[in-house]
Coordinates of C-alpha atoms in Angstrom, one line a residue:
M1149 CA 0.0 0.0 0.0
L1150 CA 1.2 3.5 -0.8
V1151 CA 1.4 5.7 2.2
R1152 CA 2.4 9.3 2.0
P1153 CA 6.0 9.7 3.0
L1154 CA 6.4 10.8 6.6
C1155 CA 8.0 14.2 7.4
R1156 CA 11.8 14.1 6.9
V1157 CA 13.7 13.0 10.0
L1158 CA 17.2 14.2 10.0
P1159 CA 19.7 11.4 10.8
V1160 CA 21.4 11.9 14.1
V1161 CA 25.2 12.4 13.7
L1162 CA 26.4 15.2 15.9
V1163 CA 28.3 14.8 19.1
V1164 CA 26.8 15.6 22.5
G1165 CA 28.0 18.7 24.3
A1166 CA 29.1 18.7 27.9
S1167 CA 26.9 16.5 30.1
V1168 CA 25.1 18.1 33.1
A1169 CA 26.7 17.5 36.4
V1170 CA 24.4 18.3 39.3
G1171 CA 25.9 20.4 41.9
A1172 CA 29.2 21.0 40.1
A1173 CA 31.0 24.4 40.7
P1174 CA 31.5 26.7 37.7
A1175 CA 34.9 26.4 36.1
A1176 CA 37.4 29.0 37.2
A1177 CA 38.0 31.9 34.8
T1178 CA 41.2 31.7 32.8
T1179 CA 43.4 34.6 31.5
S1180 CA 43.5 33.3 27.9
P1181 CA 40.6 32.7 25.6
A1182 CA 39.4 29.2 24.8
L1183 CA 39.1 28.0 21.2
G1184 CA 36.3 25.8 19.9
V1185 CA 35.5 24.2 16.5
G1186 CA 31.9 24.0 15.3
D1187 CA 30.0 21.7 13.0
I1188 CA 28.2 22.2 9.7
R1189 CA 25.7 20.1 7.8
L1190 CA 25.0 20.6 4.1
M1191 CA 23.6 19.0 1.0
E1192 CA 26.0 17.5 -1.6
P1193 CA 25.7 18.6 -5.2
I1194 CA 24.5 16.1 -7.8
G1195 CA 27.2 14.2 -9.6
G1196 CA 29.0 16.3 -12.2
A1197 CA 27.9 19.7 -10.6
P1198 CA 30.4 22.2 -9.3
D1199 CA 31.7 21.6 -5.8
A1200 CA 29.8 23.2 -2.9
R1201 CA 31.9 25.4 -0.7
A1202 CA 31.3 26.1 3.0
A1203 CA 33.1 27.1 6.2
V1204 CA 33.5 25.4 9.5
P1205 CA 33.5 28.0 12.3
V1206 CA 36.4 28.3 14.7
V1207 CA 35.7 30.7 17.6
L1208 CA 37.1 32.1 20.8
D1209 CA 35.0 32.4 23.9
R1210 CA 36.2 36.0 24.3
P1211 CA 38.2 38.4 22.1
A1212 CA 41.9 37.7 21.7
T1213 CA 44.3 40.1 23.2
A1214 CA 47.1 38.8 20.9
P1215 CA 47.0 36.7 17.8
V1216 CA 45.8 33.1 18.2
T1217 CA 47.2 30.6 15.7
F1218 CA 46.4 27.0 15.0
A1219 CA 46.9 24.1 12.5
W1220 CA 43.9 22.4 11.0
A1221 CA 43.1 19.3 9.0
V1222 CA 40.1 18.0 7.2
R1223 CA 40.1 14.2 7.8
A1224 CA 38.1 11.4 6.3
G1225 CA 35.5 9.6 8.3
T1226 CA 32.6 7.9 6.6
A1227 CA 33.1 10.7 4.1
D1228 CA 36.3 10.3 2.1
G1229 CA 38.1 12.1 -0.7
A1230 CA 35.3 11.2 -3.1
D1231 CA 32.9 13.3 -0.9
L1232 CA 35.0 16.3 -0.1
V1233 CA 38.5 17.8 -0.4
L1234 CA 40.8 16.5 2.3
G1235 CA 43.7 18.7 3.4
S1236 CA 45.3 20.8 6.0
G1237 CA 46.5 24.3 6.7
T1238 CA 46.9 27.0 9.3
G1239 CA 44.6 29.6 10.7
T1240 CA 44.9 32.9 12.7
I1241 CA 42.5 34.9 14.8
A1242 CA 43.8 38.4 15.0
A1243 CA 44.1 40.3 18.2
G1244 CA 40.8 41.9 19.1
Q1245 CA 38.9 39.4 16.9
Q1246 CA 37.0 36.3 18.0
A1247 CA 36.4 34.0 15.0
T1248 CA 37.6 32.6 11.7
S1249 CA 36.8 29.5 9.7
V1250 CA 38.2 26.4 8.0
P1251 CA 37.2 26.1 4.3
V1252 CA 35.7 22.9 3.1
Q1253 CA 34.8 21.8 -0.4
V1254 CA 32.1 19.2 -0.9
R1255 CA 31.9 17.1 -4.1
G1256 CA 29.0 15.5 -5.8
D1257 CA 30.0 11.9 -6.2
G1258 CA 26.8 10.8 -8.0
V1259 CA 26.4 7.9 -5.5
T1260 CA 23.1 7.5 -3.6
E1261 CA 24.1 7.1 0.1
T1262 CA 21.6 5.9 2.7
L1263 CA 23.3 7.7 5.6
D1264 CA 24.8 11.1 6.1
Q1265 CA 28.6 11.0 5.3
V1266 CA 30.8 12.6 8.0
A1267 CA 34.3 14.0 8.0
T1268 CA 36.1 15.8 10.8
V1269 CA 37.8 19.1 11.1
E1270 CA 40.6 18.9 13.8
V1271 CA 42.7 21.7 15.2
S1272 CA 46.1 21.3 16.8
A1273 CA 49.2 23.3 17.8
V1274 CA 47.0 26.1 19.2
A1275 CA 49.1 29.1 20.4
G1276 CA 47.6 32.0 22.4
A1277 CA 44.5 30.2 23.6
G1278 CA 43.3 27.1 25.4
V1279 CA 41.2 24.5 23.6
E1280 CA 37.6 23.9 24.5
R1281 CA 36.5 21.8 21.5
A1282 CA 39.2 20.5 19.2
V1283 CA 37.1 18.5 16.7
G1284 CA 34.2 19.6 14.6
R1285 CA 32.2 17.8 12.0
V1286 CA 31.2 18.2 8.3
V1287 CA 28.0 16.3 7.7
I1288 CA 27.1 15.7 4.1
R1289 CA 23.5 14.9 3.2
D1290 CA 22.4 13.0 0.1
A1291 CA 19.5 14.7 -1.7
V1292 CA 18.2 11.6 -3.4
F1293 CA 18.0 9.5 -0.3
D1294 CA 16.5 12.3 1.8
G1295 CA 13.8 12.8 -0.8
V1296 CA 14.5 16.6 -1.1
P1297 CA 13.4 18.1 -4.4
A1298 CA 15.9 20.0 -6.5
G1299 CA 16.1 23.5 -5.0
F1300 CA 17.7 25.6 -2.3
V1301 CA 18.7 23.8 0.9
I1302 CA 19.7 25.8 4.0
G1303 CA 22.1 23.8 6.0
D1304 CA 22.9 23.7 9.8
V1305 CA 25.7 25.2 11.8
T1306 CA 26.7 24.4 15.3
V1307 CA 28.9 26.9 17.2
P1308 CA 30.3 26.9 20.8
E1309 CA 28.8 29.8 22.6
P1310 CA 31.2 32.7 23.5
D1311 CA 31.2 34.1 27.1
S1312 CA 31.5 37.7 25.8
G1313 CA 31.6 39.6 22.6
S1314 CA 30.1 38.1 19.4
V1315 CA 31.2 35.8 16.6
R1316 CA 30.2 35.8 12.9
V1317 CA 29.3 32.4 11.4
A1318 CA 28.3 31.4 7.9
V1319 CA 25.4 29.0 7.5
P1320 CA 25.9 26.9 4.3
V1321 CA 23.3 27.1 1.6
T1322 CA 23.4 24.7 -1.4
L1323 CA 21.6 24.4 -4.7
P1324 CA 22.4 20.8 -5.5
V1325 CA 21.2 21.1 -9.1
P1326 CA 22.7 24.4 -10.3
A1327 CA 20.6 26.7 -12.5
K1328 CA 21.9 28.2 -15.7
K1329 CA 20.6 31.6 -14.6
S1330 CA 21.1 33.6 -11.5
T1331 CA 19.0 32.4 -8.6
S1332 CA 17.9 34.0 -5.3
L1333 CA 16.6 32.9 -1.9
T1334 CA 14.9 35.2 0.6
W1335 CA 15.2 34.0 4.2
E1336 CA 14.5 34.9 7.8
L1337 CA 16.0 33.9 11.2
R1338 CA 13.3 32.7 13.7
S1339 CA 13.4 32.0 17.4
Q1340 CA 12.9 28.4 18.5
Y1341 CA 12.5 27.0 22.0
T1342 CA 15.4 28.2 24.2
A1343 CA 17.1 30.7 21.8
R1344 CA 15.7 34.1 20.8
T1345 CA 16.6 36.3 17.9
G1346 CA 17.9 39.7 19.0
E1347 CA 19.3 38.1 22.2
D1348 CA 21.3 34.9 21.5
V1349 CA 21.7 35.7 17.8
A1350 CA 21.3 39.1 16.2
A1351 CA 18.0 39.4 14.3
A1352 CA 18.6 38.8 10.6
G1353 CA 16.9 38.3 7.3
G1354 CA 17.6 39.0 3.7
T1355 CA 18.1 37.7 0.2
L1356 CA 21.0 35.5 -1.0
T1357 CA 21.8 35.6 -4.7
L1358 CA 23.8 32.9 -6.5
P1359 CA 25.3 33.4 -10.0
G1360 CA 24.3 30.9 -12.7
S1361 CA 26.0 27.4 -12.5
T1362 CA 26.7 27.9 -8.8
T1363 CA 25.9 25.3 -6.2
S1364 CA 26.6 27.1 -2.9
G1365 CA 26.5 30.3 -0.9
S1366 CA 26.1 31.2 2.8
I1367 CA 24.0 33.2 5.2
P1368 CA 26.0 35.3 7.7
L1369 CA 24.8 35.4 11.3
T1370 CA 26.1 37.0 14.5
V1371 CA 26.1 34.9 17.7
Q1372 CA 26.1 36.9 20.9
G1373 CA 28.1 35.8 23.9
D1374 CA 26.8 35.6 27.5
V1375 CA 27.6 33.7 30.7
S1376 CA 24.0 32.9 31.7
P1377 CA 23.5 29.2 32.5
E1378 CA 21.6 27.9 29.5
P1379 CA 20.8 24.6 27.8
L1380 CA 21.6 23.9 24.2
E1381 CA 20.0 26.7 22.2
T1382 CA 18.5 26.4 18.7
L1383 CA 17.1 28.8 16.1
L1384 CA 15.5 28.2 12.7
L1385 CA 16.5 29.7 9.4
K1386 CA 13.3 29.8 7.3
P1387 CA 13.4 30.1 3.5
L1388 CA 10.6 32.4 2.5
S1389 CA 10.7 32.5 -1.3
A1390 CA 13.0 31.7 -4.2
G1391 CA 13.7 33.2 -7.6
N1392 CA 14.4 31.0 -10.6
A1393 CA 14.6 27.9 -8.3
Q1394 CA 12.5 25.9 -5.9
I1395 CA 12.8 25.7 -2.1
G1396 CA 14.1 22.2 -1.5
D1397 CA 13.9 22.0 2.3
P1398 CA 11.7 23.9 4.7
W1399 CA 14.4 25.0 7.3
G1400 CA 17.9 25.2 8.4
Q1401 CA 19.1 25.2 12.0
V1402 CA 21.5 27.1 14.2
R1403 CA 22.7 25.4 17.3
I1404 CA 24.6 27.1 20.1
L1405 CA 26.5 24.7 22.3
R1406 CA 26.0 25.2 26.0
D1407 CA 29.2 25.7 27.9
D1408 CA 28.0 27.3 31.1
A1409 CA 25.1 25.2 32.5
D1410 CA 27.1 22.6 34.5
D1411 CA 26.3 24.2 37.8
I1412 CA 22.5 23.8 37.6
P1413 CA 20.4 20.6 37.3
L1414 CA 18.2 21.7 34.4
P1415 CA 17.7 25.3 33.4
W1416 CA 14.9 24.6 31.0
T1417 CA 11.2 24.7 31.8
A1418 CA 7.9 24.8 29.8
P1419 CA 6.4 28.0 28.4
E1420 CA 4.1 30.1 30.6
P1421 CA 0.8 28.9 29.0
V1422 CA 1.7 25.3 30.0
L1423 CA 2.8 26.3 33.5
S1424 CA -0.4 28.1 34.2
G1425 CA -2.7 25.5 32.4
P1426 CA -4.7 22.6 33.8
A1427 CA -3.5 20.5 36.7
T1428 CA -2.5 17.5 34.5
A1429 CA -0.3 18.5 31.5
V1430 CA 2.2 16.9 29.2
Y1431 CA 4.4 19.2 27.1
L1432 CA 7.0 17.7 24.8
E1433 CA 9.4 19.8 22.8
S1434 CA 11.6 18.2 20.2
S1435 CA 14.3 19.9 18.1
I1436 CA 14.6 19.2 14.4
G1437 CA 16.9 16.2 14.1
D1438 CA 16.0 14.6 17.4
W1439 CA 15.3 10.9 16.9
A1440 CA 13.2 10.2 20.0
G1441 CA 10.9 13.2 19.7
Q1442 CA 10.8 13.2 15.8
G1443 CA 11.1 17.0 15.8
I1444 CA 7.5 17.3 16.9
S1445 CA 6.3 19.5 19.8
T1446 CA 3.0 18.9 21.5
Y1447 CA 1.0 20.1 24.5
D1448 CA -1.8 17.9 25.9
T1449 CA -4.1 17.9 28.9
L1450 CA -7.0 15.6 29.9
A1451 CA -9.2 17.6 27.6
T1452 CA -7.1 16.7 24.5
A1453 CA -5.5 13.3 25.2
G1454 CA -5.4 10.2 27.4
V1455 CA -2.7 10.5 30.1
K1456 CA -2.0 7.3 32.0
V1457 CA 0.4 7.4 35.0
V1458 CA 1.5 4.2 36.7
E1459 CA 4.0 3.7 39.5
S1460 CA 5.1 0.1 40.0
D1461 CA 8.2 -1.8 41.1
G1462 CA 10.1 1.4 41.7
E1463 CA 9.4 2.7 38.2
L1464 CA 7.2 5.7 37.1
R1465 CA 5.7 5.4 33.6
V1466 CA 3.7 8.1 31.8
D1467 CA 1.9 7.1 28.6
L1468 CA 0.3 9.8 26.4
D1469 CA -2.4 8.6 24.1
G1470 CA -3.1 11.6 21.9
D1471 CA -2.8 12.9 18.4
R1472 CA 0.9 12.0 18.8
D1473 CA 1.5 9.1 21.2
A1474 CA 4.5 9.3 23.5
S1475 CA 5.8 7.5 26.6
L1476 CA 8.4 7.9 29.3
R1477 CA 9.7 5.9 32.2
L1478 CA 12.1 6.7 35.0
T1479 CA 13.4 5.3 38.2
T1480 CA 15.1 7.3 41.0
S1481 CA 16.7 4.3 42.7
G1482 CA 17.1 1.5 40.2
D1483 CA 16.4 -1.2 42.8
R1484 CA 12.9 -2.0 41.4
V1485 CA 11.4 -1.5 44.9
S1486 CA 11.8 2.0 46.2
P1487 CA 9.1 4.5 45.2
I1488 CA 10.2 7.6 43.3
V1489 CA 11.3 10.7 45.3
A1490 CA 12.0 14.3 44.5
G1491 CA 15.4 15.3 43.3
A1492 CA 17.6 15.8 40.2
W1493 CA 19.6 13.2 38.3
T1494 CA 21.8 13.0 35.3
V1495 CA 21.8 9.5 33.8
H1496 CA 22.9 7.4 30.8
G1497 CA 19.9 5.7 29.4
Y1498 CA 17.7 3.3 31.3
Q1499 CA 19.8 0.7 33.1
Y1500 CA 18.7 -1.5 35.9
G1501 CA 20.4 -1.1 39.3
V1502 CA 20.9 2.7 38.9
P1503 CA 18.6 5.7 38.3
G1504 CA 17.5 5.8 34.7
F1505 CA 15.3 7.7 32.2
D1506 CA 14.0 7.1 28.7
A1507 CA 11.4 9.0 26.6
G1508 CA 10.2 9.1 23.1
R1509 CA 7.4 9.0 20.6
A1510 CA 5.7 5.7 19.6
G1511 CA 8.5 3.4 18.4
T1512 CA 11.3 6.0 18.5
S1513 CA 12.8 5.9 22.0
C1514 CA 16.6 6.3 22.4
S1515 CA 16.7 3.0 24.4
S1516 CA 20.5 3.1 24.7
P1517 CA 23.0 3.3 27.6
D1518 CA 24.8 5.9 25.5
A1519 CA 21.8 8.3 25.7
T1520 CA 22.2 11.1 28.2
A1521 CA 19.3 12.6 30.2
T1522 CA 18.8 15.0 33.1
F1523 CA 15.5 14.9 34.9
V1524 CA 14.2 16.9 37.8
L1525 CA 11.2 15.7 40.0
E1526 CA 9.5 18.2 42.2
D1527 CA 6.4 18.5 44.3
V1528 CA 6.1 14.7 44.8
A1529 CA 3.1 14.0 47.1
R1530 CA 1.3 10.8 48.2
G1531 CA -2.0 9.9 49.8
G1532 CA -2.4 8.1 53.0
D1533 CA -2.1 4.7 51.3
G1534 CA 1.1 5.7 49.6
T1535 CA -0.5 6.3 46.1
L1536 CA 1.1 9.0 44.0
D1537 CA -1.1 12.1 44.2
R1538 CA 0.9 14.6 42.3
F1539 CA 4.3 15.4 40.9
V1540 CA 6.1 17.8 38.5
L1541 CA 8.7 16.4 36.1
R1542 CA 11.1 18.3 33.8
F1543 CA 13.6 16.6 31.6
E1544 CA 16.1 16.9 28.8
Q1545 CA 17.3 13.9 26.8
F1546 CA 20.0 13.5 24.1
C1547 CA 20.1 10.3 22.0
P1548 CA 23.5 8.9 21.3
D1549 CA 25.7 11.2 19.2
S1550 CA 23.0 13.9 19.0
L1551 CA 23.0 17.6 19.8
D1552 CA 19.2 17.7 19.3
P1553 CA 17.3 17.1 22.5
T1554 CA 13.8 16.0 23.6
R1555 CA 12.7 18.2 26.4
G1556 CA 9.5 17.7 28.5
F1557 CA 7.3 19.0 31.3
V1558 CA 4.8 16.6 33.0
R1559 CA 2.5 17.8 35.7
Y1560 CA 0.2 15.2 37.3
Q1561 CA -2.7 15.7 39.7
R1562 CA -4.6 12.5 40.5
D1563 CA -7.9 14.2 41.2
D1564 CA -7.7 16.5 38.1
A1565 CA -11.3 16.9 36.9
T1566 CA -10.5 18.2 33.4
V1567 CA -12.7 16.6 30.7
P1568 CA -12.9 16.9 26.9
A1569 CA -15.2 19.6 25.5
P1570 CA -18.7 18.4 24.7
A1571 CA -19.7 17.5 21.2
K1572 CA -21.1 20.3 19.0
D1573 CA -24.5 20.2 17.4
P1574 CA -24.4 18.1 14.3
S1575 CA -27.1 20.2 12.6
T1576 CA -24.6 23.1 12.4
Y1577 CA -22.0 21.2 10.4
P1578 CA -21.9 23.0 7.0
W1579 CA -21.3 20.2 4.6
Q1580 CA -23.9 17.9 3.0
P1581 CA -23.8 15.8 -0.2
P1582 CA -24.9 17.7 -3.3
A1583 CA -28.6 17.4 -4.2
G1584 CA -29.3 14.2 -6.0
A1585 CA -25.9 12.7 -5.1
V1586 CA -27.2 10.0 -2.7
P1587 CA -30.4 8.0 -2.5
A1588 CA -33.0 8.6 0.2
A1589 CA -33.0 5.0 1.3
G1590 CA -30.7 2.0 1.4
N1591 CA -27.4 1.3 2.9
W1592 CA -24.5 3.1 1.3
L1593 CA -21.2 4.9 1.7
Y1594 CA -20.7 8.1 -0.4
L1595 CA -17.2 9.5 -1.0
A1596 CA -16.4 12.8 -2.6
S1597 CA -12.7 13.6 -3.1
A1598 CA -11.6 17.2 -3.9
P1599 CA -9.3 17.7 -6.8
G1600 CA -5.7 17.1 -5.6
E1601 CA -6.8 15.1 -2.6
F1602 CA -4.4 12.1 -2.1
V1603 CA -6.6 9.1 -1.2
G1604 CA -9.6 9.7 -3.5
Q1605 CA -7.6 11.3 -6.3
G1606 CA -10.5 13.7 -7.0
Q1607 CA -13.0 10.8 -7.6
T1608 CA -16.7 10.5 -6.4
R1609 CA -18.0 7.0 -5.4
L1610 CA -21.3 5.6 -4.1
L1611 CA -20.6 2.2 -2.6
A1612 CA -23.3 -0.3 -1.5
V1613 CA -22.7 -1.3 2.0
D1614 CA -24.5 -4.6 1.5
T1615 CA -21.8 -5.6 -1.0
A1616 CA -18.9 -4.9 1.3
A1617 CA -16.4 -7.7 1.6
R1618 CA -16.2 -6.9 5.3
A1619 CA -18.6 -5.1 7.6
D1620 CA -18.0 -4.9 11.3
W1621 CA -20.5 -2.9 13.4
S1622 CA -20.2 -2.2 17.1
A1623 CA -21.9 0.0 19.7
A1624 CA -19.4 2.7 19.0
G1625 CA -17.5 1.8 15.8
V1626 CA -17.7 0.6 12.2
R1627 CA -15.2 -0.9 9.8
L1628 CA -16.0 -1.6 6.1
S1629 CA -14.0 -3.0 3.3
F1630 CA -15.0 -3.0 -0.4
G1631 CA -13.4 -4.9 -3.3
D1632 CA -11.4 -8.1 -3.7
G1633 CA -7.9 -6.7 -3.2
Y1634 CA -7.1 -6.8 -6.9
S1635 CA -9.6 -4.5 -8.5
E1636 CA -10.8 -1.2 -7.0
T1637 CA -10.7 -1.3 -3.2
W1638 CA -11.9 1.0 -0.4
N1639 CA -11.6 0.8 3.4
F1640 CA -13.5 2.9 5.9
L1641 CA -13.2 3.0 9.7
A1642 CA -14.9 5.3 12.1
G1643 CA -15.5 5.4 15.9
Q1644 CA -16.8 7.5 18.7
P1645 CA -14.3 9.1 21.1
G1646 CA -13.1 6.8 23.9
W1647 CA -15.2 8.6 26.5
A1648 CA -18.5 7.8 24.6
P1649 CA -19.3 4.1 25.0
V1650 CA -21.9 4.0 22.2
W1651 CA -22.7 6.0 19.1
Q1652 CA -24.4 9.2 20.0
P1653 CA -25.3 12.3 17.8
G1654 CA -22.7 15.0 17.8
W1655 CA -20.0 16.8 15.8
Y1656 CA -16.6 15.5 17.0
P1657 CA -13.0 16.4 16.1
V1658 CA -11.0 13.6 14.5
G1659 CA -7.7 12.5 16.1
Y1660 CA -4.5 11.1 14.6
G1661 CA -5.1 8.0 12.6
A1662 CA -7.7 5.4 13.3
A1663 CA -8.4 4.8 17.0
G1664 CA -5.4 7.1 17.8
N1665 CA -6.7 9.6 20.5
P1666 CA -9.3 8.4 23.1
V1667 CA -10.8 11.8 23.5
K1668 CA -11.3 12.4 19.8
A1669 CA -13.2 10.4 17.2
A1670 CA -11.5 7.9 14.9
L1671 CA -11.6 8.2 11.1
S1672 CA -9.6 6.5 8.4
V1673 CA -10.5 6.3 4.7
S1674 CA -8.1 4.6 2.4
G1675 CA -8.5 3.3 -1.2
N1676 CA -6.7 1.7 -4.1
G1677 CA -3.4 1.4 -2.2
R1678 CA -3.4 5.0 -0.9
A1679 CA -3.6 5.8 2.8
C1680 CA -2.6 8.6 5.3
N1681 CA 0.1 8.7 7.9
K1682 CA -1.9 11.3 9.8
V1683 CA -5.6 12.1 9.8
T1684 CA -7.4 15.2 11.0
G1685 CA -10.9 16.5 10.3
D1686 CA -14.5 15.9 11.6
L1687 CA -16.9 13.1 12.3
V1688 CA -20.5 14.1 12.5
V1689 CA -23.0 11.6 13.8
D1690 CA -26.5 12.7 12.7
T1691 CA -28.5 9.7 14.0
A1692 CA -27.7 6.5 15.9
T1693 CA -30.1 4.0 17.4
H1694 CA -29.6 0.9 19.5
D1695 CA -31.8 -2.0 20.6
A1696 CA -32.5 -3.1 24.2
D1697 CA -29.2 -5.0 24.3
G1698 CA -27.2 -1.9 23.2
A1699 CA -26.5 -3.3 19.7
L1700 CA -26.4 -0.7 16.9
T1701 CA -29.5 -0.8 14.7
A1702 CA -29.1 2.3 12.5
L1703 CA -26.4 4.9 11.9
T1704 CA -26.1 8.0 9.7
L1705 CA -22.9 10.1 9.8
R1706 CA -20.9 12.6 7.7
F1707 CA -17.2 13.2 7.7
T1708 CA -14.3 15.2 6.5
Q1709 CA -10.8 13.7 6.3
L1710 CA -7.7 15.7 5.8
C1711 CA -4.7 13.6 5.0
D1712 CA -1.2 14.5 6.3
D1713 CA -2.1 18.2 6.6
D1714 CA -3.2 18.4 3.0
P1715 CA -5.9 21.2 2.7
D1716 CA -7.8 19.2 0.0
P1717 CA -10.5 17.2 1.8
L1718 CA -12.1 13.8 1.3
R1719 CA -15.7 14.2 2.4
G1720 CA -18.4 11.6 2.7
M1721 CA -21.6 10.2 4.2
L1722 CA -22.6 6.8 5.6
R1723 CA -26.2 5.6 5.9
W1724 CA -26.9 2.1 7.4
S1725 CA -29.9 0.4 9.0
R1726 CA -30.1 -3.2 10.2
A1727 CA -33.7 -3.4 9.3

């Protein structure tokens, strides 16, 4: 079956910054600056195209009072001389300055690679400064494997944060398939999560112009220094429009490595609307490129999702059953006996015998002893029988070799009375089948696909329910299948929200996929090998009747399905009676 491709998940290849050490004292100030090498990530050109040129940042944590010199080398890793130019040289940061760069030249090898290719940039023989980070990375993406259309791709840059002053860095931009004419890209820097434009990085935006037959350029940014304890900071570079070319990828990213947060357990917390919201809340924040969180950020309460909290055998588990499922587990003792207690821990994965932590979306947990997490438990309270009444959890987790974290805030109150919003009046739903499109009697399923809609491909169908190859009816759900699997086939599934035990009239929001979110209705329409990864929309139950035993006897409903955030709808109506 063809399923629309999921949103691109960036492979995790970058190294983790300094781990959090609870209670550690700040490092003593030194008289000389410290030098650090950053990382870049960019798209390789197609085979035969001109090389893409970029620059790996080399920065000082404060301005130099005298020249700082160093030797550098670009060394092969999984990327070799076929992927980029390997070589060596020397660099100088002049007195009063704070940054320079190492040039790199990426080649289009014409080979489709299933993983990012990585080379290192290493500095040595540093004079006039200490060394904070001696090895950076050049990460080369493959456009064919990543499924990125030919067009502008803004890359990523990672830079150690200075303590004072500011440093200029160049974010790589590539046009893997060069155009014969001059091309342009208009872009804007945007705040994301912990970093803010105008504070951590100077506000910026503009237009980059590339001459014809050129595969690369760069976007200049200014990173501001400070000594405030902060976690890893990230910002987005958003392409807005392109001239004589497409936009191949929807974002680039700037990461500022933390170097001053070692003296606090976890400086991050959730945004104010979450902190002041309902008593039970689950807020998950995932950076682009984070494997466990899939780059998806969500905020749920008992009004929008199912939240299940279980403490057993010394382990606390929280399961979120919502539009985007997630789960986390932790132990503060590791002995499989002791109940959880308040405190702060930095751990490596989830290992028995010691405190541990693991979090992720459905099927994408780190699950590795090489993962690093810091979690803080506060306001832990229990009832007279020892049952967990409430707690507040904050956490930050890095999967192995990743600079992109999952962060989360969970507040739990056992007696939270928050409930989903009631269903709306079905008579106010604005869509009906066109006049004459459906019969007044009989059992049928009507489908009307808008032009450009993925599943229905713009078709209109009236299917006789009595001819369905499969028909399953329950007090609160229905599943129908039409066709023999070889000719035209259609599948339909719908169900009431989990809080409604039987079909009852109402206009309900649809959750993620079929039977995905217990506080929302379920809906999934697929046909002829086409289905959705994600479904949103509406399920409108006009009439529903049951017999004395609670079995469904008649059902009329309408629906709108939006597939993977596509604005073109698939609408329809179902009429069925057991009589």
